[in-house]
Amino acid sequence: MSKALDGVKILDFTHVQSGPTCTQLLAWFGADVIKVERAGEGDATRGQLRDIPDVDSLYFTMLNHNKRSITLDTKNPKGKAALEKLIKQCDVLVENFAPGALDRMGFTWERIQELNPAMIVASIKGFGPGPYEDCKVYENVAQCAGGSASTTGFDDGPPMVTGAQIGDSGTGLHLALGIVAALYQRKTTGRGQKVMAAMQDAVLNLCRVKLRDQQRLERTGIMKEYPQYPNGVFGDAVPRAGNASGGGQPGWILKCKGWETDPNAYIYFITQAPVWKSVCKVIGKEEWIDDPDYATPTARLPRIMPIFETIEQWTKTKTKFEAMDILNKYDIPCGPILSMKEIAEEPALRATGTVVEVDHPTRGKYLTVGNPIKMSDSSTEVTRSPLLGEHTDEVMTELGYTMEDIAALRAERVI
Ligand code: CAO
């Protein structure tokens, strides 16, 4: 089977998490991704959070599947010459260096255009133009500056970061879309272009419902679906909403059987209006069906937390999976709180290729997350991440270097 991005060559200058998630996606769609790393060092994540001494970390292996790795000192004149050849041959350069690093290396947008006017140069930075544009940025900085932390957590606690890597992987996903759009536009213009995704912007895009709420709050002073209603206090900014649903259907996380010892024995329960009668029947509160204090969503809102406490009396008698089975029969929307252990062992996720076991020459077998985007005409086979410089000889040969040239460059530590 062919792949959607067959024939597209990516010069992958990315490191850590945000950029590598982008180029890994492109590789899964069939692009030839050549990861350029520093000789002897490589991507810093190869050595971070190691669980096996001297073996590429899971941090690295899980972000760099389906790529080739070459080592190249791109500050050395001979390394620069090799990079120029790569720029001429590739369609896209992707980078997430600190601001200005590519320019300092001598590869400004103007220089890249001279070398290859069709090249797309895609960058991730922490911030777009403005007061923080020169800052180095990691995941949690972006979560804080993008509006996620101030709106996550409980009202009586501090701002909170989330486990989902919306700053890094979220921005990588945005950039991948920008690259594919630029490749599409190039078909008609013949020109490359700059594509930029700032981590703050990507987080804000994912938090757009909270900017919605900011404007609602300014207009009305309260938001009835927030747990601060009716007894709490609203300030002038969107408050933290605990586990309240971000939409129009009230929801909360409720304890299930075993919660005393299992930190994940919980279920997300949504009291969707069309199934309210079913909720009442399931939890044994049929008298609520016609009670004017409970019969309508508007009547329920001021007493939604006591309602959830009553529902919890029922969920506490069931495991989260038993509760799921019962509630799903009535189309009551709910979701078990799954631990990473449960997800790793879930057969359905293995069957769809969302959780994949990969074999690695020095690490052995490990689990990873496969391509979450499924395409009927471009399937994804997840192959292991490359060892540092594993494809240097192969790629240098493709660039026209002889084995003697390669040996000389290696002796001079250029590769
Ligand atoms: N050969 C020679 N030099 C190389 C090289 C190579 N193959 N690859 C990288 N370098 C050099 C760069 O040119 C840069 O040199 P200068 O500082 O002299 O210009 C240097 O290595 C370090 O690059 P860096 O500043 O990007 O790396 P860092 O570890 O200091 O910072 C990070 C890391 C992530 C904070 C920074 O890259 C950044 O802010 N990136 C943008 C935002 C981003 O993607 N953050 C998410 C990271 S994932 O949590």
Short mmCIF file of C-alpha atoms and ligand atoms in Angstrom, two decimals:
data_model
loop_
_atom_site.label_atom_id
_atom_site.label_comp_id
_atom_site.label_asym_id
_atom_site.label_seq_id
_atom_site.Cartn_x
_atom_site.Cartn_y
_atom_site.Cartn_z
CA MET A 1 0.00 0.00 0.00
CA SER A 2 1.26 3.49 -0.79
CA LYS A 3 1.44 6.15 1.90
CA ALA A 4 -0.06 9.63 1.91
CA LEU A 5 3.31 11.41 2.12
CA ASP A 6 5.35 9.03 -0.06
CA GLY A 7 8.17 10.94 -1.74
CA VAL A 8 8.21 13.81 0.77
CA LYS A 9 11.65 14.33 2.33
CA ILE A 10 11.90 15.94 5.73
CA LEU A 11 15.10 17.41 7.15
CA ASP A 12 14.34 16.87 10.81
CA PHE A 13 16.26 19.28 13.00
CA THR A 14 13.96 18.71 15.97
CA HIS A 15 14.75 17.66 19.50
CA VAL A 16 13.12 16.94 22.86
CA GLN A 17 9.34 16.46 22.45
CA SER A 18 7.42 19.12 20.53
CA GLY A 19 9.23 18.93 17.19
CA PRO A 20 9.81 15.15 17.24
CA THR A 21 6.08 14.46 17.69
CA CYS A 22 5.45 16.46 14.51
CA THR A 23 8.05 14.69 12.38
CA GLN A 24 7.06 11.29 13.77
CA LEU A 25 3.51 11.90 12.49
CA LEU A 26 4.87 12.86 9.07
CA ALA A 27 7.00 9.69 9.07
CA TRP A 28 3.92 7.61 9.89
CA PHE A 29 2.24 9.07 6.83
CA GLY A 30 5.18 7.89 4.73
CA ALA A 31 7.58 10.84 4.61
CA ASP A 32 11.31 10.07 4.62
CA VAL A 33 12.39 11.78 7.84
CA ILE A 34 16.12 12.35 8.27
CA LYS A 35 16.89 13.37 11.83
CA VAL A 36 20.07 15.44 12.11
CA GLU A 37 21.80 15.09 15.47
CA ARG A 38 25.05 16.20 17.01
CA ALA A 39 27.83 13.57 16.80
CA GLY A 40 28.47 11.84 20.11
CA GLU A 41 25.53 13.55 21.83
CA GLY A 42 22.39 13.35 19.79
CA ASP A 43 18.97 14.46 20.95
CA ALA A 44 19.22 15.16 24.69
CA THR A 45 16.23 12.90 25.34
CA ARG A 46 18.24 9.82 24.32
CA GLY A 47 19.86 10.07 27.74
CA GLN A 48 16.98 11.47 29.80
CA LEU A 49 14.85 9.42 32.23
CA ARG A 50 16.73 6.27 31.29
CA ASP A 51 15.33 3.00 32.67
CA ILE A 52 18.19 0.90 31.23
CA PRO A 53 21.80 2.14 31.49
CA ASP A 54 23.38 3.27 28.18
CA VAL A 55 20.25 2.45 26.17
CA ASP A 56 18.13 5.06 24.38
CA SER A 57 15.41 6.16 26.80
CA LEU A 58 11.74 5.46 26.25
CA TYR A 59 11.37 9.23 26.08
CA PHE A 60 13.44 9.19 22.89
CA THR A 61 12.28 5.91 21.37
CA MET A 62 8.60 6.77 21.75
CA LEU A 63 8.98 10.10 19.91
CA ASN A 64 11.24 9.11 17.04
CA HIS A 65 9.79 6.08 15.29
CA ASN A 66 10.09 5.55 11.54
CA LYS A 67 12.96 8.06 11.19
CA ARG A 68 16.55 7.84 9.98
CA SER A 69 19.30 9.37 12.12
CA ILE A 70 22.46 11.03 10.89
CA THR A 71 25.05 12.85 12.95
CA LEU A 72 26.40 16.11 11.62
CA ASP A 73 28.21 19.06 13.19
CA THR A 74 26.32 21.82 11.45
CA LYS A 75 28.59 24.51 12.89
CA ASN A 76 31.63 23.03 11.14
CA PRO A 77 32.14 24.34 7.53
CA LYS A 78 32.20 20.79 6.14
CA GLY A 79 29.09 19.93 8.13
CA LYS A 80 27.42 23.07 6.80
CA ALA A 81 28.26 21.95 3.26
CA ALA A 82 26.54 18.61 3.89
CA LEU A 83 23.55 20.40 5.40
CA GLU A 84 23.31 22.59 2.30
CA LYS A 85 23.09 19.46 0.16
CA LEU A 86 20.33 18.15 2.41
CA ILE A 87 18.44 21.45 2.16
CA LYS A 88 18.62 21.26 -1.63
CA GLN A 89 17.21 17.73 -1.63
CA CYS A 90 14.53 17.98 1.04
CA ASP A 91 11.00 19.40 0.87
CA VAL A 92 10.64 20.51 4.48
CA LEU A 93 13.02 21.57 7.26
CA VAL A 94 11.46 21.20 10.70
CA GLU A 95 13.15 22.71 13.74
CA ASN A 96 12.42 23.61 17.33
CA PHE A 97 15.67 25.20 18.41
CA ALA A 98 15.73 28.07 20.82
CA PRO A 99 14.89 31.37 19.04
CA GLY A 100 17.68 32.50 16.70
CA ALA A 101 19.70 29.24 16.77
CA LEU A 102 19.14 28.45 13.08
CA ASP A 103 20.16 32.00 12.10
CA ARG A 104 23.26 31.78 14.28
CA MET A 105 24.15 28.56 12.47
CA GLY A 106 24.05 30.57 9.24
CA PHE A 107 20.80 29.17 7.92
CA THR A 108 18.53 32.17 7.79
CA TRP A 109 15.24 32.04 5.86
CA GLU A 110 16.90 34.05 3.08
CA ARG A 111 19.85 31.64 2.85
CA ILE A 112 17.55 28.61 2.79
CA GLN A 113 15.49 30.24 0.03
CA GLU A 114 18.66 30.77 -2.01
CA LEU A 115 19.50 27.10 -1.64
CA ASN A 116 15.99 25.78 -2.26
CA PRO A 117 13.13 28.22 -3.01
CA ALA A 118 10.61 25.37 -2.72
CA MET A 119 11.64 24.47 0.83
CA ILE A 120 9.10 24.75 3.61
CA VAL A 121 10.72 25.81 6.90
CA ALA A 122 8.58 24.80 9.85
CA SER A 123 9.38 25.96 13.36
CA ILE A 124 8.09 25.55 16.88
CA LYS A 125 8.91 28.29 19.34
CA GLY A 126 7.65 28.87 22.86
CA PHE A 127 6.05 32.23 22.05
CA GLY A 128 5.17 34.17 18.94
CA PRO A 129 6.37 37.76 18.37
CA GLY A 130 5.97 39.83 21.54
CA PRO A 131 7.53 40.27 24.95
CA TYR A 132 8.54 36.63 25.40
CA GLU A 133 9.64 35.77 21.88
CA ASP A 134 13.26 35.11 22.89
CA CYS A 135 12.43 32.75 25.76
CA LYS A 136 13.27 29.07 25.88
CA VAL A 137 10.14 27.15 26.67
CA TYR A 138 9.22 23.70 27.95
CA GLU A 139 5.85 21.98 28.26
CA ASN A 140 4.63 23.36 31.55
CA VAL A 141 5.67 26.92 30.73
CA ALA A 142 3.40 26.72 27.70
CA GLN A 143 0.56 25.23 29.74
CA CYS A 144 0.85 28.14 32.18
CA ALA A 145 1.17 30.86 29.56
CA GLY A 146 -1.51 29.42 27.27
CA GLY A 147 -4.36 29.57 29.80
CA SER A 148 -4.48 25.90 30.70
CA ALA A 149 -3.00 26.03 34.22
CA SER A 150 -5.15 28.93 35.43
CA THR A 151 -8.29 27.02 34.42
CA THR A 152 -7.23 23.54 35.61
CA GLY A 153 -7.60 22.21 39.15
CA PHE A 154 -9.99 22.98 41.98
CA ASP A 155 -11.16 26.41 43.03
CA ASP A 156 -9.57 26.14 46.47
CA GLY A 157 -6.21 24.91 45.13
CA PRO A 158 -3.35 26.37 43.10
CA PRO A 159 -3.22 26.44 39.29
CA MET A 160 -2.44 22.99 37.95
CA VAL A 161 -0.67 21.54 34.93
CA THR A 162 -2.20 18.57 33.15
CA GLY A 163 -0.60 15.24 32.26
CA ALA A 164 -1.60 15.56 28.60
CA GLN A 165 1.36 17.18 26.85
CA ILE A 166 -0.68 19.84 25.15
CA GLY A 167 2.27 22.24 24.96
CA ASP A 168 4.70 19.86 23.29
CA SER A 169 2.73 17.15 21.52
CA GLY A 170 -0.21 19.53 21.03
CA THR A 171 2.02 22.04 19.24
CA GLY A 172 3.69 19.27 17.21
CA LEU A 173 0.27 18.27 15.98
CA HIS A 174 -0.55 21.85 14.98
CA LEU A 175 2.76 22.20 13.14
CA ALA A 176 2.21 18.94 11.25
CA LEU A 177 -1.07 20.31 9.91
CA GLY A 178 0.66 23.54 8.88
CA ILE A 179 3.33 21.57 7.02
CA VAL A 180 0.82 19.43 5.13
CA ALA A 181 -1.17 22.58 4.22
CA ALA A 182 2.04 24.27 2.98
CA LEU A 183 2.92 21.21 0.90
CA TYR A 184 -0.55 21.39 -0.62
CA GLN A 185 -0.26 25.12 -1.38
CA ARG A 186 3.18 24.57 -2.92
CA LYS A 187 1.51 22.45 -5.60
CA THR A 188 0.06 25.62 -7.07
CA THR A 189 2.62 28.27 -6.08
CA GLY A 190 5.77 26.19 -6.50
CA ARG A 191 7.16 28.13 -3.53
CA GLY A 192 8.09 27.14 -0.03
CA GLN A 193 7.01 29.18 2.96
CA LYS A 194 7.66 29.62 6.66
CA VAL A 195 5.31 27.75 8.99
CA MET A 196 5.38 28.67 12.66
CA ALA A 197 3.51 27.25 15.63
CA ALA A 198 4.07 28.86 19.01
CA MET A 199 3.45 26.65 22.03
CA GLN A 200 1.49 29.37 23.85
CA ASP A 201 -0.80 29.73 20.82
CA ALA A 202 -1.34 25.99 20.46
CA VAL A 203 -2.26 25.61 24.14
CA LEU A 204 -4.63 28.58 23.88
CA ASN A 205 -6.24 27.02 20.80
CA LEU A 206 -6.86 23.87 22.85
CA CYS A 207 -8.25 26.06 25.67
CA ARG A 208 -10.55 28.07 23.44
CA VAL A 209 -13.67 27.14 25.45
CA LYS A 210 -12.11 28.94 28.41
CA LEU A 211 -11.75 32.17 26.40
CA ARG A 212 -15.40 31.63 25.47
CA ASP A 213 -16.18 31.45 29.19
CA GLN A 214 -14.12 34.56 29.97
CA GLN A 215 -16.41 36.58 27.72
CA ARG A 216 -19.54 34.95 29.10
CA LEU A 217 -18.37 35.73 32.62
CA GLU A 218 -17.72 39.38 31.75
CA ARG A 219 -21.21 39.69 30.32
CA THR A 220 -23.23 37.79 32.93
CA GLY A 221 -21.10 37.63 36.09
CA ILE A 222 -21.82 33.94 36.66
CA MET A 223 -21.63 30.66 34.77
CA LYS A 224 -24.21 28.18 35.94
CA GLU A 225 -22.35 25.06 34.87
CA TYR A 226 -19.35 25.93 37.04
CA PRO A 227 -19.12 24.42 40.54
CA GLN A 228 -18.89 27.97 41.95
CA TYR A 229 -22.63 28.31 41.13
CA PRO A 230 -24.80 28.91 43.14
CA ASN A 231 -22.95 29.26 46.46
CA GLY A 232 -19.39 30.23 45.48
CA VAL A 233 -17.86 33.47 44.33
CA PHE A 234 -16.94 34.38 40.77
CA GLY A 235 -14.06 36.81 40.30
CA ASP A 236 -13.16 38.65 37.12
CA ALA A 237 -11.36 35.74 35.42
CA VAL A 238 -12.47 32.22 34.48
CA PRO A 239 -12.10 30.13 37.63
CA ARG A 240 -10.85 26.55 37.94
CA ALA A 241 -13.80 24.24 37.37
CA GLY A 242 -12.61 21.05 39.05
CA ASN A 243 -14.07 18.15 37.12
CA ALA A 244 -17.06 20.02 35.72
CA SER A 245 -17.81 19.43 32.09
CA GLY A 246 -16.68 22.14 29.70
CA GLY A 247 -19.90 21.89 27.71
CA GLY A 248 -23.60 22.25 28.42
CA GLN A 249 -24.02 18.82 30.02
CA PRO A 250 -23.19 18.68 33.75
CA GLY A 251 -20.63 16.02 34.62
CA TRP A 252 -18.39 15.05 37.53
CA ILE A 253 -15.96 12.31 38.58
CA LEU A 254 -17.59 9.89 41.03
CA LYS A 255 -16.20 7.17 43.27
CA CYS A 256 -16.76 3.54 42.33
CA LYS A 257 -16.45 0.31 44.26
CA GLY A 258 -12.89 -0.09 45.56
CA TRP A 259 -12.05 3.65 45.60
CA GLU A 260 -10.69 3.32 49.15
CA THR A 261 -7.67 1.38 47.88
CA ASP A 262 -7.61 1.90 44.11
CA PRO A 263 -6.75 5.50 43.14
CA ASN A 264 -8.43 5.01 39.76
CA ALA A 265 -11.71 3.44 40.87
CA TYR A 266 -13.71 6.37 39.54
CA ILE A 267 -16.06 7.10 36.67
CA TYR A 268 -16.93 10.28 34.79
CA PHE A 269 -20.69 10.63 34.91
CA ILE A 270 -22.68 12.99 32.70
CA THR A 271 -26.28 13.85 33.57
CA GLN A 272 -27.30 14.46 29.99
CA ALA A 273 -30.83 15.91 29.82
CA PRO A 274 -32.36 13.40 27.34
CA VAL A 275 -31.45 10.46 29.60
CA TRP A 276 -32.35 12.05 32.94
CA LYS A 277 -35.28 9.63 33.42
CA SER A 278 -32.93 6.69 32.88
CA VAL A 279 -30.45 8.13 35.39
CA CYS A 280 -33.23 8.35 37.98
CA LYS A 281 -34.32 4.76 37.30
CA VAL A 282 -30.78 3.34 37.42
CA ILE A 283 -29.91 4.97 40.73
CA GLY A 284 -33.32 4.20 42.26
CA LYS A 285 -34.57 7.79 42.51
CA GLU A 286 -37.65 7.53 40.31
CA GLU A 287 -39.39 10.19 42.40
CA TRP A 288 -37.02 12.76 40.86
CA ILE A 289 -38.48 12.19 37.39
CA ASP A 290 -41.54 14.37 38.00
CA ASP A 291 -40.30 16.41 40.96
CA PRO A 292 -40.18 20.07 39.78
CA ASP A 293 -36.93 20.53 41.74
CA TYR A 294 -35.24 17.86 39.59
CA ALA A 295 -37.25 17.37 36.41
CA THR A 296 -35.54 20.01 34.22
CA PRO A 297 -31.89 20.91 33.62
CA THR A 298 -32.54 24.45 34.90
CA ALA A 299 -34.05 23.13 38.13
CA ARG A 300 -31.17 20.70 38.62
CA LEU A 301 -28.29 23.14 38.11
CA PRO A 302 -28.42 24.86 41.55
CA ARG A 303 -28.44 21.43 43.25
CA ILE A 304 -26.15 19.57 40.86
CA MET A 305 -23.48 18.75 43.44
CA PRO A 306 -25.95 17.11 45.90
CA ILE A 307 -27.36 15.24 42.88
CA PHE A 308 -23.92 13.91 42.03
CA GLU A 309 -23.45 12.90 45.68
CA THR A 310 -26.64 10.84 45.44
CA ILE A 311 -25.55 9.27 42.15
CA GLU A 312 -22.22 8.46 43.80
CA GLN A 313 -24.01 6.43 46.45
CA TRP A 314 -25.01 4.18 43.53
CA THR A 315 -21.65 4.21 41.64
CA LYS A 316 -19.88 3.25 44.90
CA THR A 317 -21.76 -0.06 44.81
CA LYS A 318 -20.35 -0.94 41.33
CA THR A 319 -16.89 -1.25 39.86
CA LYS A 320 -16.22 1.35 37.17
CA PHE A 321 -16.59 -1.36 34.52
CA GLU A 322 -19.88 -2.67 35.97
CA ALA A 323 -21.17 0.90 36.08
CA MET A 324 -20.09 1.42 32.45
CA ASP A 325 -21.94 -1.71 31.34
CA ILE A 326 -25.15 -0.70 33.10
CA LEU A 327 -25.08 2.98 32.10
CA ASN A 328 -24.24 2.30 28.46
CA LYS A 329 -27.38 0.16 28.11
CA TYR A 330 -29.33 3.37 28.79
CA ASP A 331 -27.09 5.58 26.62
CA ILE A 332 -26.01 7.49 29.71
CA PRO A 333 -22.65 9.05 28.77
CA CYS A 334 -19.90 7.97 31.16
CA GLY A 335 -16.22 7.07 31.10
CA PRO A 336 -14.10 4.92 33.39
CA ILE A 337 -10.94 6.53 34.77
CA LEU A 338 -8.40 4.21 33.15
CA SER A 339 -4.92 3.89 34.56
CA MET A 340 -1.93 3.71 32.22
CA LYS A 341 -1.58 0.07 33.33
CA GLU A 342 -5.14 -0.66 32.18
CA ILE A 343 -4.58 1.19 28.91
CA ALA A 344 -1.36 -0.72 28.24
CA GLU A 345 -3.24 -3.99 28.70
CA GLU A 346 -6.39 -3.04 26.76
CA PRO A 347 -6.79 -5.53 23.86
CA ALA A 348 -8.94 -3.17 21.72
CA LEU A 349 -6.20 -0.52 21.69
CA ARG A 350 -3.66 -3.17 20.66
CA ALA A 351 -5.98 -4.42 17.91
CA THR A 352 -6.30 -0.96 16.33
CA GLY A 353 -2.57 -0.20 16.50
CA THR A 354 -3.06 2.65 18.96
CA VAL A 355 -0.90 0.78 21.48
CA VAL A 356 1.93 -1.04 19.72
CA GLU A 357 4.74 -3.32 20.84
CA VAL A 358 8.02 -2.48 19.13
CA ASP A 359 11.32 -4.38 19.19
CA HIS A 360 14.56 -2.43 19.63
CA PRO A 361 18.09 -3.81 19.19
CA THR A 362 19.47 -2.62 22.51
CA ARG A 363 16.30 -2.15 24.56
CA GLY A 364 14.26 -5.17 23.50
CA LYS A 365 10.48 -5.00 23.36
CA TYR A 366 8.63 -1.92 24.57
CA LEU A 367 5.18 -0.42 24.24
CA THR A 368 4.45 2.78 22.42
CA VAL A 369 1.50 4.81 21.21
CA GLY A 370 0.99 4.24 17.50
CA ASN A 371 -0.56 6.63 15.02
CA PRO A 372 -3.88 7.84 16.46
CA ILE A 373 -4.96 8.96 12.97
CA LYS A 374 -6.25 6.01 10.94
CA MET A 375 -6.42 6.27 7.15
CA SER A 376 -7.94 3.63 4.89
CA ASP A 377 -5.42 4.21 2.09
CA SER A 378 -2.30 5.00 4.11
CA SER A 379 -1.82 2.54 6.93
CA THR A 380 0.86 3.00 9.58
CA GLU A 381 3.51 0.44 10.47
CA VAL A 382 5.41 1.65 13.51
CA THR A 383 9.12 0.87 13.21
CA ARG A 384 11.68 1.41 15.95
CA SER A 385 13.55 4.65 16.50
CA PRO A 386 17.05 4.86 14.98
CA LEU A 387 20.23 4.50 16.97
CA LEU A 388 22.37 7.64 17.03
CA GLY A 389 23.86 8.09 13.56
CA GLU A 390 22.58 4.72 12.37
CA HIS A 391 21.92 6.05 8.87
CA THR A 392 24.80 8.51 8.55
CA ASP A 393 26.68 6.46 5.94
CA GLU A 394 23.51 5.68 4.00
CA VAL A 395 22.34 9.30 3.84
CA MET A 396 25.82 10.71 3.13
CA THR A 397 26.14 8.24 0.25
CA GLU A 398 22.78 9.41 -1.08
CA LEU A 399 24.16 12.97 -0.93
CA GLY A 400 27.07 11.89 -3.17
CA TYR A 401 29.83 11.36 -0.59
CA THR A 402 32.21 8.42 -1.15
CA MET A 403 33.17 6.01 1.64
CA GLU A 404 36.58 7.75 1.75
CA ASP A 405 34.92 11.15 2.19
CA ILE A 406 32.76 9.71 4.95
CA ALA A 407 35.76 8.20 6.75
CA ALA A 408 37.60 11.52 6.57
CA LEU A 409 34.60 13.46 7.92
CA ARG A 410 34.28 10.93 10.73
CA ALA A 411 37.97 11.28 11.59
CA GLU A 412 37.47 15.05 11.79
CA ARG A 413 34.36 14.52 14.00
CA VAL A 414 32.12 16.31 11.51
CA ILE A 415 29.81 13.30 11.50
N1 CAO B 1 25.54 20.63 15.21
C1 CAO B 1 26.00 21.73 15.84
N2 CAO B 1 25.28 22.47 16.67
C2 CAO B 1 24.00 22.10 16.89
C3 CAO B 1 23.43 20.98 16.28
C4 CAO B 1 24.24 20.22 15.40
N3 CAO B 1 23.81 19.15 14.77
N4 CAO B 1 22.16 20.86 16.71
C5 CAO B 1 21.96 21.86 17.55
N5 CAO B 1 23.05 22.62 17.67
C6 CAO B 1 23.22 23.81 18.50
C7 CAO B 1 22.29 24.93 18.16
O1 CAO B 1 22.72 25.59 17.00
C8 CAO B 1 22.38 25.78 19.41
O2 CAO B 1 23.55 26.53 19.36
P1 CAO B 1 23.62 28.10 19.78
O3 CAO B 1 22.91 28.22 21.11
O4 CAO B 1 25.09 28.36 19.86
O5 CAO B 1 22.94 28.89 18.73
C9 CAO B 1 22.60 24.74 20.51
O6 CAO B 1 22.89 23.51 19.83
C10 CAO B 1 21.48 24.49 21.48
O7 CAO B 1 20.22 24.53 20.86
P2 CAO B 1 18.95 24.94 21.74
O8 CAO B 1 19.20 26.29 22.36
O9 CAO B 1 17.74 24.81 20.92
O10 CAO B 1 18.93 23.81 22.86
P3 CAO B 1 18.72 23.95 24.43
O11 CAO B 1 18.90 22.59 24.98
O12 CAO B 1 19.58 25.02 25.02
O13 CAO B 1 17.20 24.42 24.60
C11 CAO B 1 14.82 24.17 24.31
C12 CAO B 1 16.18 23.49 24.49
C13 CAO B 1 13.79 23.12 24.03
C14 CAO B 1 14.46 24.95 25.59
C15 CAO B 1 14.91 25.16 23.14
O14 CAO B 1 15.37 24.47 22.00
C16 CAO B 1 13.58 25.83 22.81
O15 CAO B 1 13.13 26.75 23.50
N6 CAO B 1 12.96 25.41 21.70
C17 CAO B 1 11.73 26.00 21.21
C18 CAO B 1 10.54 25.60 22.04
C19 CAO B 1 10.38 24.13 22.15
O16 CAO B 1 10.29 23.39 21.19
N7 CAO B 1 10.24 23.69 23.39
C20 CAO B 1 9.78 22.34 23.64
C21 CAO B 1 10.83 21.43 24.00
S1 CAO B 1 10.10 19.92 24.46
O17 CAO B 1 9.64 20.17 26.03
#
